[in-house]
PDB file of C-alpha atoms and ligand atoms in Angstrom:
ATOM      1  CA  UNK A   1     107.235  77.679 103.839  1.00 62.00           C
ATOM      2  CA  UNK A   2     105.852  80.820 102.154  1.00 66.00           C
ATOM      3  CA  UNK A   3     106.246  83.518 104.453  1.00 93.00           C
ATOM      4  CA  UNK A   4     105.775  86.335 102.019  1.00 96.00           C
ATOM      5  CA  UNK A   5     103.967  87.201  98.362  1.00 96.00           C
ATOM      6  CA  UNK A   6     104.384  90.468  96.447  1.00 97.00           C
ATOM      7  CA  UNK A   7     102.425  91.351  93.789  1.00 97.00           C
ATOM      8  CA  UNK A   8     102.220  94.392  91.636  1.00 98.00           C
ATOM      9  CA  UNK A   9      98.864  96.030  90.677  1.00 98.00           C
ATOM     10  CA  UNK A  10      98.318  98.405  87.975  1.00 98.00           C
ATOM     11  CA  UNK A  11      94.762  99.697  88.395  1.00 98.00           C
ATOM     12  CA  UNK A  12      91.864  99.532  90.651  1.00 98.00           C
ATOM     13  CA  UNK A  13      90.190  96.694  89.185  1.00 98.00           C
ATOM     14  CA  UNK A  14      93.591  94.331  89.867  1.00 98.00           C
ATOM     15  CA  UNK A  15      94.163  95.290  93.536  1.00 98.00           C
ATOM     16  CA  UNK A  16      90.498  94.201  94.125  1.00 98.00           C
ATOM     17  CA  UNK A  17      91.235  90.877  92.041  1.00 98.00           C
ATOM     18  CA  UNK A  18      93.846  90.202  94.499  1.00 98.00           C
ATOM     19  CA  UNK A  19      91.186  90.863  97.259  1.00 98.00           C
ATOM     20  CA  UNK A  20      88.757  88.726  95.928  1.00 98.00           C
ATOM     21  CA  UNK A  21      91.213  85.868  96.116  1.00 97.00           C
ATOM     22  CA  UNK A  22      92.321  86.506  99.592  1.00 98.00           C
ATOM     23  CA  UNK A  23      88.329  86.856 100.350  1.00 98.00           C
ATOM     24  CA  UNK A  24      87.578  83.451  98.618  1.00 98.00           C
ATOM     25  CA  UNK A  25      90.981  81.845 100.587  1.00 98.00           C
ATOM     26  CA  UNK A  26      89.232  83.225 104.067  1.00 98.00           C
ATOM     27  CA  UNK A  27      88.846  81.207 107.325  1.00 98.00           C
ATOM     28  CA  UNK A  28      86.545  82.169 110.103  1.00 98.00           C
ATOM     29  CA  UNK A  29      88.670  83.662 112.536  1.00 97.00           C
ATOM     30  CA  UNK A  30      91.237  85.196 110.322  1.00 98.00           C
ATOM     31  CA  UNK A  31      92.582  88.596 110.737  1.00 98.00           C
ATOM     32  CA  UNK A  32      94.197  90.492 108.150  1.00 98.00           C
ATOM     33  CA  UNK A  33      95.961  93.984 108.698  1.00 98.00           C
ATOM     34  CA  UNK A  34      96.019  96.798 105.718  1.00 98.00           C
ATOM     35  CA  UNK A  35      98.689  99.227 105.991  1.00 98.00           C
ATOM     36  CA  UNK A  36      99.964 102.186 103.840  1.00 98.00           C
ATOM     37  CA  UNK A  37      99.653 105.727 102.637  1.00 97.00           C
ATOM     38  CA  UNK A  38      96.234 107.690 102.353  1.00 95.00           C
ATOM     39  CA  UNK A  39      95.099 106.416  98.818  1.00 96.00           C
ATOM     40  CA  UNK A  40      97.215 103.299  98.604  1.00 98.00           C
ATOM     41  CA  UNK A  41      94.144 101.386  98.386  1.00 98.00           C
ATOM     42  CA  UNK A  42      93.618  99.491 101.253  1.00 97.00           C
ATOM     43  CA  UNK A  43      89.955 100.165 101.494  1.00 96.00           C
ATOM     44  CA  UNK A  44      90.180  99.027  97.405  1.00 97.00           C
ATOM     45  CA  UNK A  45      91.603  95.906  98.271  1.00 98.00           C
ATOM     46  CA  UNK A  46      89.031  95.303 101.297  1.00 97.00           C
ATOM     47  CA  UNK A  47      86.104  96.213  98.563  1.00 97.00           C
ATOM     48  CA  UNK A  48      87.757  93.099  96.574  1.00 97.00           C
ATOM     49  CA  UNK A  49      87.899  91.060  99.911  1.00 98.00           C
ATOM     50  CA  UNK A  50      84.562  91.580 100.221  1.00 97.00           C
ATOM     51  CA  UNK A  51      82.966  90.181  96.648  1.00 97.00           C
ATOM     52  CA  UNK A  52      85.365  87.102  97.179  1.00 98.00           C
ATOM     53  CA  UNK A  53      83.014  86.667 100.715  1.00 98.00           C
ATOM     54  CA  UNK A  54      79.984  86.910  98.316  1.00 97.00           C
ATOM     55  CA  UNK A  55      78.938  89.942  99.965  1.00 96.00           C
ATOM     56  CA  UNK A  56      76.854  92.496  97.649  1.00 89.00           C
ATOM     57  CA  UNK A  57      76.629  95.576  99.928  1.00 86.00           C
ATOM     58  CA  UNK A  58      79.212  98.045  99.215  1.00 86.00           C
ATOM     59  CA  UNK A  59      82.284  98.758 101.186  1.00 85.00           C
ATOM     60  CA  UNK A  60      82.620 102.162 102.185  1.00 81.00           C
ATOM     61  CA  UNK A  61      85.535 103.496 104.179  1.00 74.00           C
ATOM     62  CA  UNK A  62      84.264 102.881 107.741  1.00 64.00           C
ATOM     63  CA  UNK A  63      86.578 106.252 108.864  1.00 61.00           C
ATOM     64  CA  UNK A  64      83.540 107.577 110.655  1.00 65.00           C
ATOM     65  CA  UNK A  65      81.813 104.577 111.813  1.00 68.00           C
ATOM     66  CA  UNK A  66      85.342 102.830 112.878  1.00 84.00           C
ATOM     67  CA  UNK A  67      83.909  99.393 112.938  1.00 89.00           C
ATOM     68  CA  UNK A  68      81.269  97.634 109.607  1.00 91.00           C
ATOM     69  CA  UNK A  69      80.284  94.194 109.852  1.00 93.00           C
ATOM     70  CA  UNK A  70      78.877  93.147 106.525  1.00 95.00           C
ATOM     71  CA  UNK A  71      77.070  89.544 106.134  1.00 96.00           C
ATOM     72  CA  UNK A  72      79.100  87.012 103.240  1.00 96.00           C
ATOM     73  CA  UNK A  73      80.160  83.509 103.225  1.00 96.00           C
ATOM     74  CA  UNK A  74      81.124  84.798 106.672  1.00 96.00           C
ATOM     75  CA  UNK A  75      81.116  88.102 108.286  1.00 97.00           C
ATOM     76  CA  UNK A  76      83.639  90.892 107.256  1.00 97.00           C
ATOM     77  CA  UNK A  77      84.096  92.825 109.866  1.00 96.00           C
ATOM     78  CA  UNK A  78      85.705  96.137 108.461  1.00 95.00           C
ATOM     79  CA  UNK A  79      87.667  98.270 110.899  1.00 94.00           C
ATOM     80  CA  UNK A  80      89.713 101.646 110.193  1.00 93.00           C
ATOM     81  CA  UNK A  81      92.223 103.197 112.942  1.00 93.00           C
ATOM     82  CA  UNK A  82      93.100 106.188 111.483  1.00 91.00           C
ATOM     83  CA  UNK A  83      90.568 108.530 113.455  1.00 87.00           C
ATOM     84  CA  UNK A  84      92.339 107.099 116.640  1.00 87.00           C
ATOM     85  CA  UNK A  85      94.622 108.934 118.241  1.00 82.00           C
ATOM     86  CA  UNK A  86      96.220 106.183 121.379  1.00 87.00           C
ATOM     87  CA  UNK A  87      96.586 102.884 121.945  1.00 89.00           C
ATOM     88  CA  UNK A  88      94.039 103.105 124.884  1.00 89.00           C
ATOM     89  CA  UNK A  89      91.149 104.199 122.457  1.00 87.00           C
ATOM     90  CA  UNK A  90      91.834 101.686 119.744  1.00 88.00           C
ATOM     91  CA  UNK A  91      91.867  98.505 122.861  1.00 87.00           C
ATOM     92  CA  UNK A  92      88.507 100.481 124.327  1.00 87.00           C
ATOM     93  CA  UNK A  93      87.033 100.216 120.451  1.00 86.00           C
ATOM     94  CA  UNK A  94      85.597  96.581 121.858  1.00 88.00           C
ATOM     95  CA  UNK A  95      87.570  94.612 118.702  1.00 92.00           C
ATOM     96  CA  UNK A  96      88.227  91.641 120.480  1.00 92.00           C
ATOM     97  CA  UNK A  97      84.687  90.035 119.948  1.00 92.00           C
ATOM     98  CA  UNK A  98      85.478  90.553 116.123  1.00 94.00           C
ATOM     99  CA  UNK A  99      88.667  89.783 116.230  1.00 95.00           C
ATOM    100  CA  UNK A 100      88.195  86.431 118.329  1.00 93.00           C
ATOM    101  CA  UNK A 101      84.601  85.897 116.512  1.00 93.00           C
ATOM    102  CA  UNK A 102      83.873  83.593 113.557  1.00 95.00           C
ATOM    103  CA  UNK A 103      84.341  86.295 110.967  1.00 97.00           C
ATOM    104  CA  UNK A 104      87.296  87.540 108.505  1.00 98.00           C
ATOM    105  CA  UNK A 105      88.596  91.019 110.544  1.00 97.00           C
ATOM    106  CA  UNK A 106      90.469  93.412 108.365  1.00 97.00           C
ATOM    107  CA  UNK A 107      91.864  96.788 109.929  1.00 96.00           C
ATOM    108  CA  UNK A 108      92.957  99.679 107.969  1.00 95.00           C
ATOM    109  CA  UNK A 109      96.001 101.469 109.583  1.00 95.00           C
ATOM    110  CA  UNK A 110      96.568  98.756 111.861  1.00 96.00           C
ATOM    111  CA  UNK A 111     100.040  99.685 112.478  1.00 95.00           C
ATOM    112  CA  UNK A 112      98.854 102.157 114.742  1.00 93.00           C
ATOM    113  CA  UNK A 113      97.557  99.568 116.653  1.00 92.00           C
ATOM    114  CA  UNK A 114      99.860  97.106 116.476  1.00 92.00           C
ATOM    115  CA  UNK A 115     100.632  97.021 120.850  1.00 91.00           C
ATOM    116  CA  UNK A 116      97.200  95.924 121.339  1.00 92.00           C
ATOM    117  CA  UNK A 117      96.396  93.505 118.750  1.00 94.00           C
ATOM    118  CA  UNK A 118      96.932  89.620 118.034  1.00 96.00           C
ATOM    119  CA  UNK A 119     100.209  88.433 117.425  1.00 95.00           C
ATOM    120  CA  UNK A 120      99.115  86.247 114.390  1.00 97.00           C
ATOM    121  CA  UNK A 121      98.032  88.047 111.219  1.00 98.00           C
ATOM    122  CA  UNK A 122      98.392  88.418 107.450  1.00 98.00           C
ATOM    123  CA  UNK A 123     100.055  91.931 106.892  1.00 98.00           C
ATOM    124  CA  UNK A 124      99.677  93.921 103.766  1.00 98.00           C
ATOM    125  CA  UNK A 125     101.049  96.629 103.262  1.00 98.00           C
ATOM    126  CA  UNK A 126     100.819  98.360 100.183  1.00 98.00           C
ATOM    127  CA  UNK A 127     103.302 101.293  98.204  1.00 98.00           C
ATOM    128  CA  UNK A 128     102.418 103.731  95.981  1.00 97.00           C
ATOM    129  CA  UNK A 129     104.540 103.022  92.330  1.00 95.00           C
ATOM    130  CA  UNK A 130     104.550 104.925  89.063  1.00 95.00           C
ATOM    131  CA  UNK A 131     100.664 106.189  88.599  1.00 95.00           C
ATOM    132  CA  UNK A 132      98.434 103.664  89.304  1.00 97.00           C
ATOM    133  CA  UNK A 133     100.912 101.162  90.210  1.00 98.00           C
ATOM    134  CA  UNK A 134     100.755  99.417  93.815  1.00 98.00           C
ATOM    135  CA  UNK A 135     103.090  97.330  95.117  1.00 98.00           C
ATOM    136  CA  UNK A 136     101.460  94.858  97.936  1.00 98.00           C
ATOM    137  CA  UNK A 137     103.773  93.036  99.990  1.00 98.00           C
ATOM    138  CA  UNK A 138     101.967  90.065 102.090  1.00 98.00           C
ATOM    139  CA  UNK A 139     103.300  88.909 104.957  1.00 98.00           C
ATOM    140  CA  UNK A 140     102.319  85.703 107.520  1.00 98.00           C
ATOM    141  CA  UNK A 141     102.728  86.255 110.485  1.00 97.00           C
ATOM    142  CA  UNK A 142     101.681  82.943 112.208  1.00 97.00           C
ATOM    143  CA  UNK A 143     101.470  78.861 110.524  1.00 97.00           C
ATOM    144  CA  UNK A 144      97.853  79.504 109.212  1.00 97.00           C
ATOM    145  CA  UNK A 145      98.509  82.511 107.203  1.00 98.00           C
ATOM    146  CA  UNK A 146     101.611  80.908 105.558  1.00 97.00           C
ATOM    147  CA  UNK A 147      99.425  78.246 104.313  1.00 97.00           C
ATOM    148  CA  UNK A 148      97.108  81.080 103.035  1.00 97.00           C
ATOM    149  CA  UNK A 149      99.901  82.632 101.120  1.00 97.00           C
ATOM    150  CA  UNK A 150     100.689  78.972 100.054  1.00 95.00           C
ATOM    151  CA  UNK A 151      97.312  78.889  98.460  1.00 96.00           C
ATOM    152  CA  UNK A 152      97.204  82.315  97.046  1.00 95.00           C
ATOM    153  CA  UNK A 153     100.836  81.249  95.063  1.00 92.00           C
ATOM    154  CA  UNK A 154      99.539  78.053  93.871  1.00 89.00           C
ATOM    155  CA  UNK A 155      95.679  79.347  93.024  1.00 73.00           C
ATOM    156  CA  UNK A 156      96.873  81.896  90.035  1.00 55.00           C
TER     157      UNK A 156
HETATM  158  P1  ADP B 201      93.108 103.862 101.277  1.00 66.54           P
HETATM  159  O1  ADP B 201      91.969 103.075 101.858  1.00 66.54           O
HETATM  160  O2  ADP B 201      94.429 103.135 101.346  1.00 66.54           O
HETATM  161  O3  ADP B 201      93.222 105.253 101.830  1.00 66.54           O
HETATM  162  P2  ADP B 201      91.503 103.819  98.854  1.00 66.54           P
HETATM  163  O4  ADP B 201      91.351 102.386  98.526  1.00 66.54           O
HETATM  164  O5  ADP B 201      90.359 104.516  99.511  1.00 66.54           O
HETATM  165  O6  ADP B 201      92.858 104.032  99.710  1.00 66.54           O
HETATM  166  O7  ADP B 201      91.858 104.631  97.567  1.00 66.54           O
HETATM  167  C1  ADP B 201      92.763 104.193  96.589  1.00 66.54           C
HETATM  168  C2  ADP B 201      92.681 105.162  95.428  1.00 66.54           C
HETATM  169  O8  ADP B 201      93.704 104.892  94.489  1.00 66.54           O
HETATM  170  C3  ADP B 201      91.359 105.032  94.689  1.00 66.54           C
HETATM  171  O9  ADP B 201      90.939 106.300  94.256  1.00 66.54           O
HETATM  172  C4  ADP B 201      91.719 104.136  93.494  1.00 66.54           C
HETATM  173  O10 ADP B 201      90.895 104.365  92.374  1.00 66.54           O
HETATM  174  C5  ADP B 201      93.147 104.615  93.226  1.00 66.54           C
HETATM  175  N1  ADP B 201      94.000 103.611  92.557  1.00 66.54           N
HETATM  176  C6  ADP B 201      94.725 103.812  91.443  1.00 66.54           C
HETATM  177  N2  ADP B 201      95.418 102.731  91.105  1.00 66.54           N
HETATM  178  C7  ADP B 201      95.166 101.801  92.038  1.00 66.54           C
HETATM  179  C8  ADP B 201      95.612 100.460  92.237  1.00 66.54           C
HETATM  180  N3  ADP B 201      96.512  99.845  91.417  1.00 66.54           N
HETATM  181  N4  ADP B 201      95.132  99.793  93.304  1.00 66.54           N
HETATM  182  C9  ADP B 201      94.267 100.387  94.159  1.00 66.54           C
HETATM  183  N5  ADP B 201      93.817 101.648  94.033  1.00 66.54           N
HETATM  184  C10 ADP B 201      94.256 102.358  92.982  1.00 66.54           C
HETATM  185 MG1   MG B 202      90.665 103.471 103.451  1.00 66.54          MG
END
């Protein structure tokens, strides 16, 4: 079984590549969680995630609004934790309906919310390298995302 995929990006353009793959590869219902530094490019790779949903509107960091929902193939609903402080504000953020809805969820800094969120995910977490390298390690954590990193492997 293919529990994990790492990939190395070396500009903007390829992190969102890998995005647009993972966006394509989407199920309703699936939850993926972005971790890593400020400027790793998680909200890069979501942008990517996005156009491989089919959806046109732009992805903008949603650190202000917390939660976007943007209409593709199916809904993305775009979350970001790092404005939140405790555990109690991220459970009273209301991201269960998203999170058990017919969408693709994907939460920036989830780490920070880790306590209070599903137990079955696709983690990625992503490294800063030399200049514009990125190193994304993908993790499944649960059957269904193993058989998404099984795709990923065998799509490139
Ligand atoms: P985060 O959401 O993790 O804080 P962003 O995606 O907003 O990060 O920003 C990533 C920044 O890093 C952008 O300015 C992007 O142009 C830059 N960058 C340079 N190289 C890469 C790469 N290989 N992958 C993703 N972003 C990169
Ligand atoms: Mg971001």
């Amino acid at each position: 079984m293919t529990a994990h995929f790492e990939i190395t990006t070396r500009s903007p353009e390829e992190t969102q590549q890998l995005g647009w793959r993972l966006g394509e590869l989407a199920k309703p219902g699936d939850i993926f969680f972005l971790v890593g530094k400020l400027g790793a490019g998680k909200t890069c790779l979501t942008q990517g995630i996005a156009k491989g949903l089919g959806i046109t509107d732009s992805v903008l960091s949603p650190s202000f609004v917390l939660v976007r929902e943007l209409k593709g193939r199916l809904p993305l609903y775009h979350a970001d934790l790092y404005r939140l402080d405790n555990l109690r504000e991220i459970s009273e953020l209301g991201l269960d309906e998203y999170l058990y809805g017919h969408g693709l969820t994907v939460i920036e800094w989830a780490d920070k919310g880790l306590d209070v969120l599903p137990d079955e995910y696709l983690l990625i977490a992503i490294d800063y390298g030399e200049g514009d390298e990125r190193r994304l390690k993908l993790t499944a954590h649960g059957k269904r995302y193993e058989e998404l990193l099984m795709r990923l492997k065998n799509k490139r």
